[in-house]
Amino acid sequence: MKRYAPPAGWTVQAYMFALDPSDVQVAGLRRNTGAARFVYNHMLRRVSAVKAQRAAEASYGVAEADLTPWQGWSLPDLRRTWNEIKTWVAPWWAECSKEAFNTGLVNLSAALGNWHASRTGARKGRRMGWPRTKRRHGRRSARFTTGAIRVDPGYRHVVLPRLGRIRTHESTRKLARRVKAGTATILSATVTETAGRWFCSFQVTVKRAVCPAPGLMETSKPGRNASDARTEEVQR
């Protein structure tokens, strides 16, 4: 996936806020982060099954052209396959944001891409193994890039797709004021559960004042002005 490049004079930074969700909102957060884990594991098992099937067929002497077709692991390929099977694999999919499923597919595509690059020598460093499935009680996370993503004008709530307004432990004033002034733009929001606490991290482009480096600053030789002339006349 192509990395985002901010425009000149802008930089990317993160704003993280601890959340204080209600019980209903906690259930929604767990549902969406669980959906990200589910699609990651399901599609990984699908790719693994195709990989094993092709290896078995090759061991029986089946020609390369007659092997079971690969399950592509680029993000468009994974999305296409998931959209074809989601209605019977996950009949509850409509209860979650599509961004939750996209989180799992993006992570899987990156993991398989890194494995392939390491295996072919395109990636430096220690050789990577085949990706593993994510544990049910592991780190929960989901990233939102589209839909209603903002900080509330009251400075104590964030708004996320399918989850609505969630109260924060601290004020969001600093980010909210930047967004209102037009010096910051929210790109995405990631919700994460850490040690039983929920957090929301906003990826933001922020406008920065660019100052010239000290060595590049122009220096001018001070000249003699009218004030200097008057001072000399008084001294005489």
Short mmCIF file of N, CA and C in Angstrom, two decimals, residues 211-220:
data_model
loop_
_atom_site.label_atom_id
_atom_site.label_comp_id
_atom_site.label_asym_id
_atom_site.label_seq_id
_atom_site.Cartn_x
_atom_site.Cartn_y
_atom_site.Cartn_z
N CYS A 211 10.72 27.10 9.41
CA CYS A 211 11.74 28.12 9.67
C CYS A 211 13.02 27.74 8.93
N PRO A 212 13.71 28.70 8.32
CA PRO A 212 14.96 28.39 7.63
C PRO A 212 16.04 27.95 8.60
N ALA A 213 16.90 27.08 8.15
CA ALA A 213 18.00 26.61 8.98
C ALA A 213 18.92 27.78 9.32
N PRO A 214 19.52 27.73 10.52
CA PRO A 214 20.38 28.86 10.92
C PRO A 214 21.48 29.17 9.92
N GLY A 215 22.06 28.18 9.30
CA GLY A 215 23.14 28.41 8.36
C GLY A 215 22.69 29.02 7.05
N LEU A 216 21.35 28.95 6.78
CA LEU A 216 20.83 29.47 5.52
C LEU A 216 20.22 30.85 5.66
N MET A 217 20.13 31.34 6.89
CA MET A 217 19.53 32.66 7.10
C MET A 217 20.45 33.75 6.55
N GLU A 218 19.85 34.67 5.84
CA GLU A 218 20.64 35.76 5.25
C GLU A 218 21.04 36.75 6.34
N THR A 219 22.28 37.15 6.29
CA THR A 219 22.78 38.14 7.25
C THR A 219 23.20 39.38 6.46
N SER A 220 22.88 40.51 6.99
CA SER A 220 23.24 41.76 6.32
C SER A 220 24.11 42.61 7.24
#
